[in-house]
PDB file of C-alpha atoms in Angstrom:
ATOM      1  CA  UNK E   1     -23.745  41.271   7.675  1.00  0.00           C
ATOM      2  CA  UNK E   2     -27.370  41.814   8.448  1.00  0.00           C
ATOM      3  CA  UNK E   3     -29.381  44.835   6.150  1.00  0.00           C
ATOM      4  CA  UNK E   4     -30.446  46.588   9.370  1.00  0.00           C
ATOM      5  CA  UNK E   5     -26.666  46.259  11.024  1.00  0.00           C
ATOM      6  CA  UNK E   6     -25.369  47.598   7.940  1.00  0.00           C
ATOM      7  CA  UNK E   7     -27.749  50.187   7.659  1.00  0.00           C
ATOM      8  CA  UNK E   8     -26.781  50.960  11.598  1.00  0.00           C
ATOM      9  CA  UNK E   9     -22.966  51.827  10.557  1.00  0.00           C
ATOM     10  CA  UNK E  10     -23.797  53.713   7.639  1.00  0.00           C
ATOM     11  CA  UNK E  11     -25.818  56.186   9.905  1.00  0.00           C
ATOM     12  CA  UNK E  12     -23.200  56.185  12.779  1.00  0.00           C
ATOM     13  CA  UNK E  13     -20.463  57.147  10.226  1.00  0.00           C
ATOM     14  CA  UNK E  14     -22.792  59.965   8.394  1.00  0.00           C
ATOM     15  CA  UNK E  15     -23.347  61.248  12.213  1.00  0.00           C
ATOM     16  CA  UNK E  16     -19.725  61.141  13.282  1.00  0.00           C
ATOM     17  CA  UNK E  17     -19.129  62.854   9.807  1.00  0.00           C
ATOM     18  CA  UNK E  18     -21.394  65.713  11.001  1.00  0.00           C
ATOM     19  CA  UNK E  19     -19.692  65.837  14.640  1.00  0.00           C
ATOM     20  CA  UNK E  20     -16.481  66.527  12.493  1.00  0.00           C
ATOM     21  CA  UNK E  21     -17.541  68.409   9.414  1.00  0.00           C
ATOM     22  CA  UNK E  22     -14.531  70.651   9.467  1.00  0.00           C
ATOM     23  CA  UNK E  23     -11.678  68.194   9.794  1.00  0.00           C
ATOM     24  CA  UNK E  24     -13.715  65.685   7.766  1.00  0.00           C
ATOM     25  CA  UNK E  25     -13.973  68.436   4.298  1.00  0.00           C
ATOM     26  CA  UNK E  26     -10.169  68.950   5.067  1.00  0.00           C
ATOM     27  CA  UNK E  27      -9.283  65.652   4.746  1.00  0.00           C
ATOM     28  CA  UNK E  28     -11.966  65.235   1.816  1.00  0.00           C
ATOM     29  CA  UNK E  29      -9.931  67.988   0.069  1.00  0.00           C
ATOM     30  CA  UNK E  30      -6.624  66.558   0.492  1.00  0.00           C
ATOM     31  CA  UNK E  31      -8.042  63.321  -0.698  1.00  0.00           C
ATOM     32  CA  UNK E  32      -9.377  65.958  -3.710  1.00  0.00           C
ATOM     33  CA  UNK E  33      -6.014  67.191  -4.100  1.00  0.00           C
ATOM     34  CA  UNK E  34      -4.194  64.110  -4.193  1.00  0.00           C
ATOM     35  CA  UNK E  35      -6.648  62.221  -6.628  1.00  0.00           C
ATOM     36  CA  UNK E  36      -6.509  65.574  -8.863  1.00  0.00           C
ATOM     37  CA  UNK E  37      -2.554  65.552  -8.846  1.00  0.00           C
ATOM     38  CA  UNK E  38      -2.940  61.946  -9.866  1.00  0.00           C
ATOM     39  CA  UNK E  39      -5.244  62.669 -12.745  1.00  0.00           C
ATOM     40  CA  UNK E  40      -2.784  65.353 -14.007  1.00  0.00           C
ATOM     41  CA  UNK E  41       0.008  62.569 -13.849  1.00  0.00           C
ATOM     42  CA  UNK E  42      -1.519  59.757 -15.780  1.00  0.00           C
ATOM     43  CA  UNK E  43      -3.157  62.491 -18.493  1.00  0.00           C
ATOM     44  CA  UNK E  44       0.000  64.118 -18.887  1.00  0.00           C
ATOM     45  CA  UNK E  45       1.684  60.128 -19.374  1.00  0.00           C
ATOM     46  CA  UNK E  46      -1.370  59.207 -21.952  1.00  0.00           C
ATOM     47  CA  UNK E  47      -0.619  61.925 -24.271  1.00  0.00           C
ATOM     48  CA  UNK E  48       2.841  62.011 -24.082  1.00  0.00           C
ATOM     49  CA  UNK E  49       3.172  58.194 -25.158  1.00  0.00           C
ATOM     50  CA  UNK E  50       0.609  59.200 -27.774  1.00  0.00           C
ATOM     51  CA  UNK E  51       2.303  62.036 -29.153  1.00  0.00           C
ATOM     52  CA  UNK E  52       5.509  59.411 -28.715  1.00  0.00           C
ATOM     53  CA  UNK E  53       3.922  56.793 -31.001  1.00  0.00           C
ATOM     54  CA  UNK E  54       2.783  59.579 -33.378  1.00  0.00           C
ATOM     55  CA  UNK E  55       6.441  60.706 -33.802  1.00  0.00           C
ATOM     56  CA  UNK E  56       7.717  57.266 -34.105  1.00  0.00           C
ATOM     57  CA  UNK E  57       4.969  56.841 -36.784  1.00  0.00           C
ATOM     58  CA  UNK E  58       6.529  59.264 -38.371  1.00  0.00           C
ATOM     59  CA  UNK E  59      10.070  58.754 -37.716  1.00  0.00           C
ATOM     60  CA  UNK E  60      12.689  58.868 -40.668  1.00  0.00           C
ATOM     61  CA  UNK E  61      16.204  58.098 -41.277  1.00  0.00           C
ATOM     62  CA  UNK E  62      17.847  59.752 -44.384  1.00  0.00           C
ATOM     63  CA  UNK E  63      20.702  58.146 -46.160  1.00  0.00           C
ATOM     64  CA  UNK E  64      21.965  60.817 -48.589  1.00  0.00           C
ATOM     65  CA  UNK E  65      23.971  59.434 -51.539  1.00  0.00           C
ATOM     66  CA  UNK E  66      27.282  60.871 -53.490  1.00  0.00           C
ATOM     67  CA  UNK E  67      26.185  62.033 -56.784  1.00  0.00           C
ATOM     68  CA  UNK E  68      28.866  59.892 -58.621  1.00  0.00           C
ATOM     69  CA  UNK E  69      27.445  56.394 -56.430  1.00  0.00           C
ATOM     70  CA  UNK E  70      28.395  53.344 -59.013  1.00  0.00           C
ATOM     71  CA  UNK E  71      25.415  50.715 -59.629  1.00  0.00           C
ATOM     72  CA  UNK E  72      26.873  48.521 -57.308  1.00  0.00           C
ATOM     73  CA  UNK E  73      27.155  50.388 -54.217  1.00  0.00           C
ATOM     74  CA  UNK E  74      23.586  51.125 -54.794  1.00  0.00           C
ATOM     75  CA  UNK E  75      22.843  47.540 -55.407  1.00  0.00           C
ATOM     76  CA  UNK E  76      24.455  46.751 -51.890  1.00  0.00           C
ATOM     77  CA  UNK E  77      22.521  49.593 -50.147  1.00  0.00           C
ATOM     78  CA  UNK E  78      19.463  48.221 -51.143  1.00  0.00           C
ATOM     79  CA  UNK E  79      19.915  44.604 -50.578  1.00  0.00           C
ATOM     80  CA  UNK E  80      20.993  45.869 -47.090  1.00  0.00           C
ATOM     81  CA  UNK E  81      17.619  47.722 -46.499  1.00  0.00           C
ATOM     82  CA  UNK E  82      15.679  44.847 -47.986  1.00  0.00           C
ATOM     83  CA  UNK E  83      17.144  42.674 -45.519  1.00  0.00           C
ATOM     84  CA  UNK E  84      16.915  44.407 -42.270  1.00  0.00           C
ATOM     85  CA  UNK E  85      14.045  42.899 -40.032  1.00  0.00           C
ATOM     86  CA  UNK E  86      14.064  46.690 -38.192  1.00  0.00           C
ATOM     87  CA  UNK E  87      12.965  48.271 -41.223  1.00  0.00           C
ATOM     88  CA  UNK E  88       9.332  48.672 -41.980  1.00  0.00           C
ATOM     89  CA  UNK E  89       9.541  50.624 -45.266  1.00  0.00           C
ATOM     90  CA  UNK E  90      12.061  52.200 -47.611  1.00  0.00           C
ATOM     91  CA  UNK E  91      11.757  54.543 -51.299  1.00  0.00           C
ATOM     92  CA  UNK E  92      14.646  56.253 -52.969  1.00  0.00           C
ATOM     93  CA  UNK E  93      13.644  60.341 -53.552  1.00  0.00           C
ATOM     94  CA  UNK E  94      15.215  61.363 -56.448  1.00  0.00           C
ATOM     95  CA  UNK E  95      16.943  65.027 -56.584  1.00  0.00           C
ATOM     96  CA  UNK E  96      14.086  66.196 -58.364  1.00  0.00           C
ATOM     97  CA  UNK E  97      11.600  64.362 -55.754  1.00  0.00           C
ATOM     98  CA  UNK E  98      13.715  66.455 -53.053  1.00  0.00           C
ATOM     99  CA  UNK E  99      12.896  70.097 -54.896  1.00  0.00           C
ATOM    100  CA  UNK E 100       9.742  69.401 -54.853  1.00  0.00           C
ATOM    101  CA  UNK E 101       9.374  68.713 -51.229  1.00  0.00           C
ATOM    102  CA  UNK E 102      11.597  71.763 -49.896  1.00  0.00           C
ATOM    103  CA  UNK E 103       9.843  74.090 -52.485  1.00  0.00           C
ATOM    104  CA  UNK E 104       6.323  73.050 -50.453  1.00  0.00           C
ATOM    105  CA  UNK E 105       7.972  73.099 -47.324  1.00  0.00           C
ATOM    106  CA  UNK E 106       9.031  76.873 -48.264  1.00  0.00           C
ATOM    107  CA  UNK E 107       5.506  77.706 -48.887  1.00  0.00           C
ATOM    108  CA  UNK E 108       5.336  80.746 -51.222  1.00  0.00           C
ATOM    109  CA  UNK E 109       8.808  81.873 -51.274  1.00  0.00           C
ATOM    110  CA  UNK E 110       9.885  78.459 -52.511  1.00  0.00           C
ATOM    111  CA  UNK E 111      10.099  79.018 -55.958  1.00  0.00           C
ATOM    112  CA  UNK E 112      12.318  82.293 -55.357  1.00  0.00           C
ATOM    113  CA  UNK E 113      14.495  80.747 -52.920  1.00  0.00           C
ATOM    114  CA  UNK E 114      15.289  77.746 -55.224  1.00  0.00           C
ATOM    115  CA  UNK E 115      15.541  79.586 -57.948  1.00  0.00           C
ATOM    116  CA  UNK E 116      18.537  78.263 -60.462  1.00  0.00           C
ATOM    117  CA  UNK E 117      17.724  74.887 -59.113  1.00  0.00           C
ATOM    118  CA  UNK E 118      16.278  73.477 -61.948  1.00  0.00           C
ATOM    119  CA  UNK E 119      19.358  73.998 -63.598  1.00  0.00           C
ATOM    120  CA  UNK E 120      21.749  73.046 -61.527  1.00  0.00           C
ATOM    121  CA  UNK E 121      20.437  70.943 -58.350  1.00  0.00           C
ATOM    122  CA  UNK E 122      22.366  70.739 -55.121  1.00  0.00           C
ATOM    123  CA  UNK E 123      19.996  68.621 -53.176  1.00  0.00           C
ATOM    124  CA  UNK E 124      21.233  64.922 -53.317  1.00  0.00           C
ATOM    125  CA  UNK E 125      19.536  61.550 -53.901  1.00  0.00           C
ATOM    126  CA  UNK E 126      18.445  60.023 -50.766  1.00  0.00           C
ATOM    127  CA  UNK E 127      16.659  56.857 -49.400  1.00  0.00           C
ATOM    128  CA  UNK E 128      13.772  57.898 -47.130  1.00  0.00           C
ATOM    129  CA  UNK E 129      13.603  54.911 -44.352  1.00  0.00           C
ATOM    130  CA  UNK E 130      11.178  54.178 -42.005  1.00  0.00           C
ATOM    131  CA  UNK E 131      11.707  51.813 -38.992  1.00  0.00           C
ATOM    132  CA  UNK E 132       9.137  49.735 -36.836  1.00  0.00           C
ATOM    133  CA  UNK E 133      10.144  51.126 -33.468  1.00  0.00           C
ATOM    134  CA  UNK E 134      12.253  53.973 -32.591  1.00  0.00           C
ATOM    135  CA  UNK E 135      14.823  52.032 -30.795  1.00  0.00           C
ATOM    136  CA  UNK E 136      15.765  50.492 -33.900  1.00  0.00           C
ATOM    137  CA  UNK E 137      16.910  53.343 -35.100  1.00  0.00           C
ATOM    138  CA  UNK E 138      20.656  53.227 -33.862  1.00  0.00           C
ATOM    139  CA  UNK E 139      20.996  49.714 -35.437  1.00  0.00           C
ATOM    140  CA  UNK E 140      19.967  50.598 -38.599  1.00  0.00           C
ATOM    141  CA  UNK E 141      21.918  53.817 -38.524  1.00  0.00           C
ATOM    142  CA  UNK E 142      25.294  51.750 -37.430  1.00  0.00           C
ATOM    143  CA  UNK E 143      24.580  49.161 -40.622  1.00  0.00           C
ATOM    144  CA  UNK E 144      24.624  52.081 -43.192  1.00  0.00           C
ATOM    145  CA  UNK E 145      27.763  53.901 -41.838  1.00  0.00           C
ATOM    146  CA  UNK E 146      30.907  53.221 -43.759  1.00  0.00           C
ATOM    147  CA  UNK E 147      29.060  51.451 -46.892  1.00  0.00           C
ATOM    148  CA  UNK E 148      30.104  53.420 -50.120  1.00  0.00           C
ATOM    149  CA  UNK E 149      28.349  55.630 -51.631  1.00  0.00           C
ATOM    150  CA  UNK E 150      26.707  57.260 -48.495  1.00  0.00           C
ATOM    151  CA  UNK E 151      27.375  61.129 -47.795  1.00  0.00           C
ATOM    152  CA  UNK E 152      25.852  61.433 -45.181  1.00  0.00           C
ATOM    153  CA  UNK E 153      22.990  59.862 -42.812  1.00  0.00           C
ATOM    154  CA  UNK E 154      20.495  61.828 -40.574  1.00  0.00           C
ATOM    155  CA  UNK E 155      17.660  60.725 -38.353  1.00  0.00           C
ATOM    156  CA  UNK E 156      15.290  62.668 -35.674  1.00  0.00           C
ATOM    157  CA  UNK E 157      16.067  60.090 -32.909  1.00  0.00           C
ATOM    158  CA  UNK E 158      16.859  63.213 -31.073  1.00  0.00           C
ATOM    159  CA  UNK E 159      13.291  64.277 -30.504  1.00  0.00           C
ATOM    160  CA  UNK E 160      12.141  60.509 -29.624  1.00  0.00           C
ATOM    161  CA  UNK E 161      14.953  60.575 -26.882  1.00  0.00           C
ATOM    162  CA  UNK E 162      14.160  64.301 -25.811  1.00  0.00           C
ATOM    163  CA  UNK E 163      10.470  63.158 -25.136  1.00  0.00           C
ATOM    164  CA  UNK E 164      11.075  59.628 -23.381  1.00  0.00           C
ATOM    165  CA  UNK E 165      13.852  61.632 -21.007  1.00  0.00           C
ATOM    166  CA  UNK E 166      11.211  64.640 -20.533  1.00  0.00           C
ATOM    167  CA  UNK E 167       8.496  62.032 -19.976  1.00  0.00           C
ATOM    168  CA  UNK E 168      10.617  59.363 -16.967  1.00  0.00           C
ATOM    169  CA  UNK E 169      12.077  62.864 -15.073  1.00  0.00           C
ATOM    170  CA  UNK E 170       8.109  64.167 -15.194  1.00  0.00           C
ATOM    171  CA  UNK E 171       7.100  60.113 -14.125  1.00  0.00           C
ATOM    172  CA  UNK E 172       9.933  60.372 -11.163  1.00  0.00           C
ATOM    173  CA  UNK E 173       8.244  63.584  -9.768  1.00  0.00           C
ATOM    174  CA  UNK E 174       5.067  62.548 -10.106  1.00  0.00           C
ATOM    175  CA  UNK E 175       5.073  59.240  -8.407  1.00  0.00           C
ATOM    176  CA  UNK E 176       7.234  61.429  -5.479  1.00  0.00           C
ATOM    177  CA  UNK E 177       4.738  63.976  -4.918  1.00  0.00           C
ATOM    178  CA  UNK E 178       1.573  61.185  -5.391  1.00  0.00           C
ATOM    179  CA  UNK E 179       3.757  59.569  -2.281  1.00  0.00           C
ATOM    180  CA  UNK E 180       3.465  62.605  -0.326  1.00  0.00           C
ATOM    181  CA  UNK E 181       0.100  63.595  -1.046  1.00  0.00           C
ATOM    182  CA  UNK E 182      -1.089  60.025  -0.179  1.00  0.00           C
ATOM    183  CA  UNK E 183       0.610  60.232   3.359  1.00  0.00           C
ATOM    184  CA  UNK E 184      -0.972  63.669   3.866  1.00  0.00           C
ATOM    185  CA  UNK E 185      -4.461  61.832   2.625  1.00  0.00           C
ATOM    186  CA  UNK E 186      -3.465  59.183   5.100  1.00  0.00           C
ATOM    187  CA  UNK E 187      -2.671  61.259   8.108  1.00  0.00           C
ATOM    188  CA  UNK E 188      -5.712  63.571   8.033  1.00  0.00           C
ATOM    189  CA  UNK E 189      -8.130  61.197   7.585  1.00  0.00           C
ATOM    190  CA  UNK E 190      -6.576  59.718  10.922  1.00  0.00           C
ATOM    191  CA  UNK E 191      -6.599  62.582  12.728  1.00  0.00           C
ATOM    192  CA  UNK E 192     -10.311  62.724  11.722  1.00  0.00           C
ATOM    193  CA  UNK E 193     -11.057  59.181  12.714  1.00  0.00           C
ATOM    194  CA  UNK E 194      -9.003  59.776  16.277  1.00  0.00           C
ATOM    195  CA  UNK E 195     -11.009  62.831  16.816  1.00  0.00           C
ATOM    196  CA  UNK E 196     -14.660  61.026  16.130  1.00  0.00           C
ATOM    197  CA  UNK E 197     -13.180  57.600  18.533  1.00  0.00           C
ATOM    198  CA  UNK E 198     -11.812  60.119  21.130  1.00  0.00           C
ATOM    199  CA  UNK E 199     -15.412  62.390  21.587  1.00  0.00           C
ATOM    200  CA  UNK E 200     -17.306  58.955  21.534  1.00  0.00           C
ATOM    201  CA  UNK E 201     -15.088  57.193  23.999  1.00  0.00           C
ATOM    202  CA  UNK E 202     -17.327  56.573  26.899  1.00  0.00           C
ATOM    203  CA  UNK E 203     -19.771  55.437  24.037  1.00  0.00           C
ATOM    204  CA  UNK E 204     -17.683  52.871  23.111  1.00  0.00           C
ATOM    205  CA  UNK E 205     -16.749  51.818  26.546  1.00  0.00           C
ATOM    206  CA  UNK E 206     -20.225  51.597  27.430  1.00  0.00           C
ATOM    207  CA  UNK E 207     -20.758  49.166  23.870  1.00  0.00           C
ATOM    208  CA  UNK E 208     -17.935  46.667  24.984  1.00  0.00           C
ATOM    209  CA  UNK E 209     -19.509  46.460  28.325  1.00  0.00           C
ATOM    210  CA  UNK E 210     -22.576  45.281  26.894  1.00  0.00           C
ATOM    211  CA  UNK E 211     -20.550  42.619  24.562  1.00  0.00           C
ATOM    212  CA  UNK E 212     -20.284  44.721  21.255  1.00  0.00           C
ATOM    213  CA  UNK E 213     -17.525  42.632  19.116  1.00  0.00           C
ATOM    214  CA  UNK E 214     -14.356  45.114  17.938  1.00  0.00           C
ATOM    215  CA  UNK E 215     -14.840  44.526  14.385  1.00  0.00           C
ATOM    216  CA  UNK E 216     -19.037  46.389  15.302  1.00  0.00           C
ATOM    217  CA  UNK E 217     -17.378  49.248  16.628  1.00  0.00           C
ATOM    218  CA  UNK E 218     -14.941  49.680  13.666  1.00  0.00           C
ATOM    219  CA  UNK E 219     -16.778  49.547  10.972  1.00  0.00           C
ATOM    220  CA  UNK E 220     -18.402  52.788  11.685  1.00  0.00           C
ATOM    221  CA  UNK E 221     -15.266  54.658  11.554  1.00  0.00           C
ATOM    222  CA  UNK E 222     -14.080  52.500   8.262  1.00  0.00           C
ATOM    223  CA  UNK E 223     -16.990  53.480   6.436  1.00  0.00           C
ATOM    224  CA  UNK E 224     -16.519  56.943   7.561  1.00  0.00           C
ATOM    225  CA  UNK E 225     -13.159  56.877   6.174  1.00  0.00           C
ATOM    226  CA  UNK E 226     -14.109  55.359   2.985  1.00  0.00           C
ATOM    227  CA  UNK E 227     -17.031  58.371   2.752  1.00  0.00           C
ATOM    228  CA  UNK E 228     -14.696  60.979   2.677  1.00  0.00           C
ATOM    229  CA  UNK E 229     -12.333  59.374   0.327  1.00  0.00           C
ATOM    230  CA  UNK E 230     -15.195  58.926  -2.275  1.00  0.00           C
ATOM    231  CA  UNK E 231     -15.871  62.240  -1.721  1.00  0.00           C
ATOM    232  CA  UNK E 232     -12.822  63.952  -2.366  1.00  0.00           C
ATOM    233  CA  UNK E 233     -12.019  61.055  -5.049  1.00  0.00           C
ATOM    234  CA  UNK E 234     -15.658  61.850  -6.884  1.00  0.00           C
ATOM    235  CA  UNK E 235     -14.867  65.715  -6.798  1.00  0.00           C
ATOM    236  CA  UNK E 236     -11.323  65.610  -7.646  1.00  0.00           C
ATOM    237  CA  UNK E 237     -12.445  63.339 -11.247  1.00  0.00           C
ATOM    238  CA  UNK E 238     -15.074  66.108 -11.915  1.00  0.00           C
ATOM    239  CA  UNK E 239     -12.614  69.563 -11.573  1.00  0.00           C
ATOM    240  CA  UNK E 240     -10.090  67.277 -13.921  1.00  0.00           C
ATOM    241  CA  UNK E 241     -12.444  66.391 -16.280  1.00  0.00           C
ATOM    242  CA  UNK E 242     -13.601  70.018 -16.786  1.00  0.00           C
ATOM    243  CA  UNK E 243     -10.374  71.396 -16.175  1.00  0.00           C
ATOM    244  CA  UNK E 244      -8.838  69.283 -18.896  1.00  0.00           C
ATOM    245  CA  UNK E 245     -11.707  69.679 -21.392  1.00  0.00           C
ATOM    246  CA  UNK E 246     -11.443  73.639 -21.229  1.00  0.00           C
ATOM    247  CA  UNK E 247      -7.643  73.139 -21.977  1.00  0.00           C
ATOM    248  CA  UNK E 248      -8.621  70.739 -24.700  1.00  0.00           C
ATOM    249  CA  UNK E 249     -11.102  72.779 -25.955  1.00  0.00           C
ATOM    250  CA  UNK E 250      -8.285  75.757 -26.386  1.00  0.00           C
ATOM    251  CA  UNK E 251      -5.886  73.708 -27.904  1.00  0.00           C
ATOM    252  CA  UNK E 252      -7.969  71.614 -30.212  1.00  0.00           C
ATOM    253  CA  UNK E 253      -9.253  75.560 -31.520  1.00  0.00           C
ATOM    254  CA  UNK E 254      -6.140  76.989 -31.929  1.00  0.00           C
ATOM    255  CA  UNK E 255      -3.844  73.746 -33.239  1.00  0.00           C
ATOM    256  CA  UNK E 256      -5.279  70.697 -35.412  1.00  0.00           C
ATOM    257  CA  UNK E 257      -4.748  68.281 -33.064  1.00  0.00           C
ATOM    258  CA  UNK E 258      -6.735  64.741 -33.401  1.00  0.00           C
ATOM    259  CA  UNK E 259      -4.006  62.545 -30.969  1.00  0.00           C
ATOM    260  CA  UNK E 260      -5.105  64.054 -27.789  1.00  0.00           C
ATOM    261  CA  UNK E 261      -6.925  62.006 -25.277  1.00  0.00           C
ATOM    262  CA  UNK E 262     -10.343  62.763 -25.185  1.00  0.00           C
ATOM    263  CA  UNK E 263     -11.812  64.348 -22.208  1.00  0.00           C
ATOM    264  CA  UNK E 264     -15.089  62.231 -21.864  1.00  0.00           C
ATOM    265  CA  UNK E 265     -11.909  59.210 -20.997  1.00  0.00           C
ATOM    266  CA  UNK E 266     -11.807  61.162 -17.560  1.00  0.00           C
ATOM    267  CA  UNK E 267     -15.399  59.939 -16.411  1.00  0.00           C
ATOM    268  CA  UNK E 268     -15.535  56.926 -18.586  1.00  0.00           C
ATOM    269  CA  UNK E 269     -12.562  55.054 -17.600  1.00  0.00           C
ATOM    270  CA  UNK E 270     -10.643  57.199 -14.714  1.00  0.00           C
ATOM    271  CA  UNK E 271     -13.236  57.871 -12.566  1.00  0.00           C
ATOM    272  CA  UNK E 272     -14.015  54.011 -11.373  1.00  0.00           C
ATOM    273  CA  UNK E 273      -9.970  53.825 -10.512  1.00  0.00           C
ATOM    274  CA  UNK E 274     -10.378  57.094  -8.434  1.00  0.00           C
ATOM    275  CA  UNK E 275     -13.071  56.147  -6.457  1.00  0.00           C
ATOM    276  CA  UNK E 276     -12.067  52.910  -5.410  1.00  0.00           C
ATOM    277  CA  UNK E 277      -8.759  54.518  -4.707  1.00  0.00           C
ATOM    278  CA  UNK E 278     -10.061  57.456  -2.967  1.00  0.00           C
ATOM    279  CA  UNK E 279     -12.089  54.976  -0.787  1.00  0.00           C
ATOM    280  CA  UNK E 280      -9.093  52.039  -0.591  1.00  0.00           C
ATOM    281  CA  UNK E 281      -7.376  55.688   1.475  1.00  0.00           C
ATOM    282  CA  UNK E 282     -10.272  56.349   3.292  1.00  0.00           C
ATOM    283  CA  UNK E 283     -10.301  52.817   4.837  1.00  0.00           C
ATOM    284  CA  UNK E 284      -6.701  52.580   5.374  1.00  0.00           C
ATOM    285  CA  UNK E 285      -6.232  55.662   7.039  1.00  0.00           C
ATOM    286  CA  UNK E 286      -9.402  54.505   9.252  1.00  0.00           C
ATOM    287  CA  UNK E 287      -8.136  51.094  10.270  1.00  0.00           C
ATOM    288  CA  UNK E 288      -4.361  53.016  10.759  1.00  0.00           C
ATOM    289  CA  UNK E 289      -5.674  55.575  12.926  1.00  0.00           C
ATOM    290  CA  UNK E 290      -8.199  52.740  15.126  1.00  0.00           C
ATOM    291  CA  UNK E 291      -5.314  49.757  15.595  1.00  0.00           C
ATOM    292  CA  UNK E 292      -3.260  52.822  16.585  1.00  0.00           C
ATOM    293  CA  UNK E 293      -5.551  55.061  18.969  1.00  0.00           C
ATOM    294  CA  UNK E 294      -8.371  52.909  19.643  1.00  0.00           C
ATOM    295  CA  UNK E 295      -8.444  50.197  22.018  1.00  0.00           C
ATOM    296  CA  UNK E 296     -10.378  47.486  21.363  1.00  0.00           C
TER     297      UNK E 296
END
């Protein structure tokens, strides 16, 4: 394609733009709308499979012993957890180990509310075991039940499970209303193109007369499309990126929070993907709306 033929559409489409500035900003906004949705979405997804790998980071399992556990139940626990390939670490916390830890979890009302503990301590010995991925955490779980000298064996798989179900119903209802909001993109930005072929019909009648090829008198309207998809894709990256960095801002002040996804990530890395999306809808809702109401 020729400089000056190129620069020919690009003027034709900025025109028919003009012609249609209404309809054209209403589709730009849905486009805006959709893109921001879709920012929201993968943000949202980001941090939650942070915060996920944060928690399985720190992920436990507690295997609380009888106080009167012989040497050799002990000896077989142990072998067990030295054997396990789901296992990443293990250490035995002692009674005394365990008062410590609940007296600092208590803050300043530990002492009092442990007090006589010294004497006589309730809290058993444990093993403190940490696995390398949360879904081993059932197997391990099912190895140490029914081996003697275990009380009793707790884990906080419950809060990795609570997260991945909260995260695939918030996935399900985001990729449904991206759907949506995509066919609404789709369908305005036809209507817009339709409008701009239907005022310039004699135009174009009079252009295949004189032997103008079809794919001349599309491209105007395709790059017209793809202008108001990287418009509404360039504004919708800019109100996420400062709509997430004032929520950011908030929480990083009020919480100490250091896993949340930066907000500079928005413009870095997102905002490439949303304009080439943003335009990939422009043009297909172009081409849609010209093989459908454009004869050519």
């Amino acid at each position: 394609m020729k400089l000056n033929t190129f620069s020919y559409f690009v003027k034709d489409a900025g025109l028919s733009f003009k012609r249609n500035k209404a309809l054209s900003v209403s589709s730009a906004g849905t486009v805006t709308a959709t893109l921001f949705i879709l920012g929201i979405f993968i943000l949202a997804m980001l941090n939650v499979n942070i915060g996920l790998k944060d928690v399985e980071a720190r992920l436990e399992i507690k295997a609380f012993m009888q106080d009167e556990i012989s040497s050799e139940n002990k000896t077989e626990i142990e072998d067990l957890l030295a054997s396990s390939t789901y296992i990443k670490s293990y250490e035995e916390e002692t009674k005394e180990q365990a008062l410590v830890k609940l007296r600092k979890q208590l803050g300043e009302d530990g002492e009092m509310l442990t007090e006589g503990y010294d004497e006589k301590n309730p809290l058993p010995n444990s093993y403190v075991i940490r696995v390398k991925n949360a879904s081993h955490v059932d197997d391990v779980v099912k190895s140490l039940q029914g081996l003697e000298g275990i009380q009793e064996i707790k884990d906080g798989k419950e809060v990795v499970d609570l997260l991945v179900n909260v995260t695939s119903t918030a996935k399900w209802v985001g990729i449904i209303l991206l759907v949506i909001l995509v066919g609404v993109s789709l369908f305005l930005i036809g209507n817009t193109i339709k409008l701009s072929v239907y005022s310039r019909r004699k135009e174009i009648g009079i252009m295949k007369y004189i032997g103008a090829t079809d794919w001349f008198i599309r491209w105007p309207f395709i790059l017209e499309g793809a202008f108001i998809g990287f418009i509404g894709a360039f504004i919708g990256d800019l109100i996420l990126f400062f709509g997430y960095r004032y929520i950011f801002n908030k929480i990083s002040e009020s919480f100490i929070i250091s896993s949340l996804l930066k907000p500079n990530y928005i413009l870095t890395t997102m905002m490439p993907y949303f304009i080439f999306l943003g335009i990939l809808i422009g043009c297909i809702g172009s081409i849609i709306s010209i093989k459908k109401y454009l004869s050519v």
